[in-house]
């Protein structure tokens, strides 16, 4: 009998698991957690793997419940596209519950780009001694520049901020610089690409275009002392 579910189902059962597909794998009989999520995925967990399952089936999939010749329950999980299967032979169910979790609001991360922008504007001399802020979100015809400031010599500097800096961020800053350097009141405008982490390819491209790269320490911007002891 096929089973459909619209909630999270948690089953703790003594079971064996066989994966049948391009490869085969077998988990012998043992107590395990079976997690059936509302998105149609099924995963099998032990108590020693952190979040990583022993085996799983991505959605879409269906579950068919039956009984084998020994009278044991058999759950056959079949992937809707590939036809690959997880076959769970269940000797004993110790717990079986379902829960409606509802719509998840999503992860709210500490240290997102908006907060980085706020912190860097507050501590603009992180970019260098003598730097002064012109404004955050400086408007242009192609979108706002994260931070516009002046260096110690009074030259204009456009700063593009990312949590993780990749090539797309360098390209974005390049477009801003081309536009800003058309303004007689601002030019010459130099660029700084700032991020908590900058990928090597992005750093190479930025250097080739005369853009400086600055790696930001989020905790340091917040005034939090590092855990690692320092001599000085």
Tab-separated table of C-alpha atoms in Angstrom:
chain	number	residue	atom	x	y	z
A	1	UNK	CA	0.000	0.000	0.000
A	2	UNK	CA	1.561	3.377	-1.018
A	3	UNK	CA	1.860	5.930	1.765
A	4	UNK	CA	1.774	9.719	1.310
A	5	UNK	CA	2.794	12.171	4.022
A	6	UNK	CA	2.502	15.933	4.474
A	7	UNK	CA	4.339	16.208	7.793
A	8	UNK	CA	7.611	15.142	9.357
A	9	UNK	CA	7.452	11.538	10.507
A	10	UNK	CA	9.984	10.255	13.058
A	11	UNK	CA	10.325	6.499	13.405
A	12	UNK	CA	12.768	4.721	15.707
A	13	UNK	CA	12.882	1.100	14.645
A	14	UNK	CA	15.060	-1.968	14.645
A	15	UNK	CA	15.511	-2.464	10.933
A	16	UNK	CA	17.778	-3.465	8.072
A	17	UNK	CA	18.143	-1.313	4.967
A	18	UNK	CA	19.004	-2.321	1.412
A	19	UNK	CA	19.759	0.206	-1.319
A	20	UNK	CA	18.950	-1.041	-4.812
A	21	UNK	CA	20.085	1.052	-7.775
A	22	UNK	CA	23.254	1.821	-9.696
A	23	UNK	CA	25.078	0.518	-6.631
A	24	UNK	CA	23.920	-1.769	-3.844
A	25	UNK	CA	24.441	-1.280	-0.121
A	26	UNK	CA	23.263	-3.133	2.951
A	27	UNK	CA	22.769	-2.018	6.547
A	28	UNK	CA	22.266	-4.991	8.859
A	29	UNK	CA	19.525	-5.163	11.453
A	30	UNK	CA	20.009	-2.522	14.187
A	31	UNK	CA	18.091	0.280	15.952
A	32	UNK	CA	17.917	3.384	13.727
A	33	UNK	CA	16.076	6.662	13.235
A	34	UNK	CA	13.986	6.886	10.071
A	35	UNK	CA	13.254	10.480	9.077
A	36	UNK	CA	10.491	11.056	6.533
A	37	UNK	CA	10.205	14.739	5.685
A	38	UNK	CA	7.271	16.614	4.177
A	39	UNK	CA	9.355	17.376	1.067
A	40	UNK	CA	9.199	13.664	0.195
A	41	UNK	CA	12.691	12.683	1.316
A	42	UNK	CA	13.581	9.679	3.467
A	43	UNK	CA	16.823	9.306	5.423
A	44	UNK	CA	18.204	6.669	7.776
A	45	UNK	CA	20.266	7.795	10.767
A	46	UNK	CA	22.453	6.204	13.437
A	47	UNK	CA	23.499	7.824	16.692
A	48	UNK	CA	27.157	8.416	15.771
A	49	UNK	CA	27.143	10.415	12.509
A	50	UNK	CA	26.069	13.931	13.594
A	51	UNK	CA	23.710	15.188	10.863
A	52	UNK	CA	24.930	12.824	8.126
A	53	UNK	CA	22.548	9.937	7.318
A	54	UNK	CA	23.662	6.350	6.757
A	55	UNK	CA	21.536	6.249	3.620
A	56	UNK	CA	18.835	8.379	2.090
A	57	UNK	CA	16.511	8.974	-0.845
A	58	UNK	CA	15.999	12.461	-2.211
A	59	UNK	CA	12.523	13.636	-3.282
A	60	UNK	CA	10.348	12.897	-5.071
A	61	UNK	CA	9.772	9.414	-3.751
A	62	UNK	CA	6.937	7.154	-2.640
A	63	UNK	CA	6.730	4.623	0.186
A	64	UNK	CA	4.927	1.312	-0.147
A	65	UNK	CA	4.264	-0.763	2.983
A	66	UNK	CA	4.006	-4.560	2.785
A	67	UNK	CA	4.859	-7.722	4.745
A	68	UNK	CA	7.510	-10.314	3.867
A	69	UNK	CA	7.371	-14.097	4.275
A	70	UNK	CA	8.643	-13.856	7.849
A	71	UNK	CA	5.814	-11.543	8.812
A	72	UNK	CA	8.081	-8.477	9.084
A	73	UNK	CA	6.971	-5.076	7.824
A	74	UNK	CA	8.743	-3.953	4.656
A	75	UNK	CA	8.818	-0.315	3.558
A	76	UNK	CA	9.938	0.175	-0.021
A	77	UNK	CA	10.997	3.739	-0.824
A	78	UNK	CA	11.134	4.334	-4.585
A	79	UNK	CA	12.581	7.417	-6.247
A	80	UNK	CA	10.053	8.936	-8.638
A	81	UNK	CA	12.554	9.592	-11.436
A	82	UNK	CA	15.416	7.100	-11.230
A	83	UNK	CA	13.422	4.152	-9.890
A	84	UNK	CA	16.144	3.417	-7.331
A	85	UNK	CA	14.921	1.961	-4.048
A	86	UNK	CA	15.539	1.828	-0.329
A	87	UNK	CA	14.050	-1.322	1.169
A	88	UNK	CA	13.555	-1.172	4.930
A	89	UNK	CA	12.809	-4.445	6.702
A	90	UNK	CA	11.429	-3.599	10.139
A	91	UNK	CA	11.681	-6.020	13.036
A	92	UNK	CA	10.326	-3.692	15.734
A	93	UNK	CA	9.025	-0.102	15.904
A	94	UNK	CA	9.912	1.630	19.170
A	95	UNK	CA	8.566	5.086	18.322
A	96	UNK	CA	6.403	6.509	15.539
A	97	UNK	CA	5.210	10.124	15.523
A	98	UNK	CA	4.266	12.794	12.986
A	99	UNK	CA	4.623	16.540	13.372
A	100	UNK	CA	3.417	19.530	11.364
A	101	UNK	CA	6.274	22.050	11.288
A	102	UNK	CA	4.611	24.616	9.028
A	103	UNK	CA	6.414	27.152	6.862
A	104	UNK	CA	9.971	27.829	7.977
A	105	UNK	CA	10.955	31.535	8.120
A	106	UNK	CA	14.470	30.710	6.918
A	107	UNK	CA	17.862	31.142	8.519
A	108	UNK	CA	18.637	34.606	9.828
A	109	UNK	CA	22.408	34.814	9.775
A	110	UNK	CA	24.533	36.995	11.979
A	111	UNK	CA	27.005	38.936	9.895
A	112	UNK	CA	25.033	39.386	6.691
A	113	UNK	CA	26.219	41.985	4.205
A	114	UNK	CA	23.938	44.722	5.567
A	115	UNK	CA	25.408	44.340	9.041
A	116	UNK	CA	28.950	44.191	7.645
A	117	UNK	CA	28.235	47.425	5.784
A	118	UNK	CA	26.977	49.089	8.960
A	119	UNK	CA	29.996	47.966	10.969
A	120	UNK	CA	32.533	48.948	8.323
A	121	UNK	CA	30.956	52.385	7.919
A	122	UNK	CA	31.216	52.847	11.670
A	123	UNK	CA	34.849	51.721	11.639
A	124	UNK	CA	35.881	53.081	8.249
A	125	UNK	CA	39.552	53.391	9.282
A	126	UNK	CA	39.655	49.598	9.063
A	127	UNK	CA	40.398	50.298	5.385
A	128	UNK	CA	43.300	52.579	6.264
A	129	UNK	CA	44.350	55.490	8.455
A	130	UNK	CA	42.737	58.767	7.465
A	131	UNK	CA	39.727	57.233	5.694
A	132	UNK	CA	36.449	59.141	6.072
A	133	UNK	CA	32.921	58.094	5.185
A	134	UNK	CA	30.943	59.916	2.474
A	135	UNK	CA	27.834	57.717	2.746
A	136	UNK	CA	26.478	54.202	2.716
A	137	UNK	CA	24.345	52.990	-0.203
A	138	UNK	CA	25.598	55.719	-2.521
A	139	UNK	CA	23.035	55.836	-5.373
A	140	UNK	CA	23.990	55.308	-9.011
A	141	UNK	CA	22.006	54.608	-12.163
A	142	UNK	CA	22.857	50.896	-11.921
A	143	UNK	CA	22.322	50.447	-8.190
A	144	UNK	CA	23.756	51.648	-4.892
A	145	UNK	CA	27.448	51.410	-4.023
A	146	UNK	CA	27.793	49.775	-0.611
A	147	UNK	CA	30.141	52.421	0.790
A	148	UNK	CA	31.618	55.585	-0.720
A	149	UNK	CA	34.469	57.139	1.235
A	150	UNK	CA	37.683	59.154	0.908
A	151	UNK	CA	41.204	57.993	1.658
A	152	UNK	CA	43.864	59.961	3.557
A	153	UNK	CA	44.732	61.939	0.408
A	154	UNK	CA	41.097	62.885	-0.217
A	155	UNK	CA	40.622	60.554	-3.202
A	156	UNK	CA	37.220	58.883	-3.645
A	157	UNK	CA	36.990	55.171	-2.874
A	158	UNK	CA	34.083	52.868	-3.743
A	159	UNK	CA	33.748	49.783	-1.553
A	160	UNK	CA	31.868	46.633	-2.561
A	161	UNK	CA	31.042	44.360	0.397
A	162	UNK	CA	30.372	40.631	0.356
A	163	UNK	CA	30.335	37.914	2.962
A	164	UNK	CA	32.125	35.634	0.500
A	165	UNK	CA	33.806	37.464	-2.326
A	166	UNK	CA	33.770	35.855	-5.748
A	167	UNK	CA	34.259	36.986	-9.351
A	168	UNK	CA	30.696	38.322	-9.663
A	169	UNK	CA	31.392	40.826	-6.880
A	170	UNK	CA	34.510	42.092	-8.662
A	171	UNK	CA	32.541	42.487	-11.885
A	172	UNK	CA	29.857	44.427	-10.011
A	173	UNK	CA	32.415	46.791	-8.493
A	174	UNK	CA	34.053	47.255	-11.899
A	175	UNK	CA	30.745	48.468	-13.328
A	176	UNK	CA	30.317	50.930	-10.446
A	177	UNK	CA	33.833	52.291	-10.940
A	178	UNK	CA	33.309	52.833	-14.665
A	179	UNK	CA	30.172	54.844	-13.922
A	180	UNK	CA	31.542	56.807	-10.949
A	181	UNK	CA	34.656	57.828	-12.855
A	182	UNK	CA	32.439	59.706	-15.319
A	183	UNK	CA	31.503	62.130	-12.527
A	184	UNK	CA	33.971	65.080	-12.475
A	185	UNK	CA	33.175	65.728	-8.806
A	186	UNK	CA	34.252	62.223	-7.798
A	187	UNK	CA	36.967	61.043	-10.166
A	188	UNK	CA	39.395	59.488	-9.936
A	189	UNK	CA	37.556	56.772	-8.007
A	190	UNK	CA	39.475	53.794	-6.682
A	191	UNK	CA	37.879	50.471	-5.730
A	192	UNK	CA	38.128	48.206	-2.704
A	193	UNK	CA	36.635	44.721	-2.693
A	194	UNK	CA	35.982	43.764	0.941
A	195	UNK	CA	34.707	40.440	2.269
A	196	UNK	CA	35.067	37.988	5.120
A	197	UNK	CA	36.474	35.525	2.614
A	198	UNK	CA	37.773	36.276	-0.891
A	199	UNK	CA	38.153	33.466	-3.398
A	200	UNK	CA	41.562	33.233	-5.115
A	201	UNK	CA	40.099	33.771	-8.597
A	202	UNK	CA	38.316	36.926	-7.421
A	203	UNK	CA	41.508	38.251	-5.864
A	204	UNK	CA	43.452	37.689	-9.100
A	205	UNK	CA	40.787	39.470	-11.180
A	206	UNK	CA	40.581	42.387	-8.738
A	207	UNK	CA	44.359	42.846	-8.725
A	208	UNK	CA	44.430	42.765	-12.515
A	209	UNK	CA	41.872	45.602	-12.565
A	210	UNK	CA	43.666	47.730	-9.979
A	211	UNK	CA	41.133	46.968	-7.245
A	212	UNK	CA	42.404	46.428	-3.710
A	213	UNK	CA	41.161	43.455	-1.674
A	214	UNK	CA	40.505	43.640	2.069
A	215	UNK	CA	39.596	40.624	4.197
A	216	UNK	CA	37.284	41.635	7.040
A	217	UNK	CA	37.261	40.099	10.503
A	218	UNK	CA	33.629	40.252	11.571
A	219	UNK	CA	34.301	39.708	15.277
A	220	UNK	CA	37.009	42.354	15.277
A	221	UNK	CA	34.620	44.858	13.695
A	222	UNK	CA	32.164	44.102	16.504
A	223	UNK	CA	34.872	44.616	19.095
A	224	UNK	CA	35.002	40.962	20.150
A	225	UNK	CA	38.385	39.716	21.278
A	226	UNK	CA	39.611	36.563	19.470
A	227	UNK	CA	39.654	33.281	21.371
A	228	UNK	CA	43.212	32.548	20.273
A	229	UNK	CA	45.728	34.061	22.734
A	230	UNK	CA	48.205	36.531	21.275
A	231	UNK	CA	51.623	37.592	22.626
A	232	UNK	CA	50.986	41.277	21.856
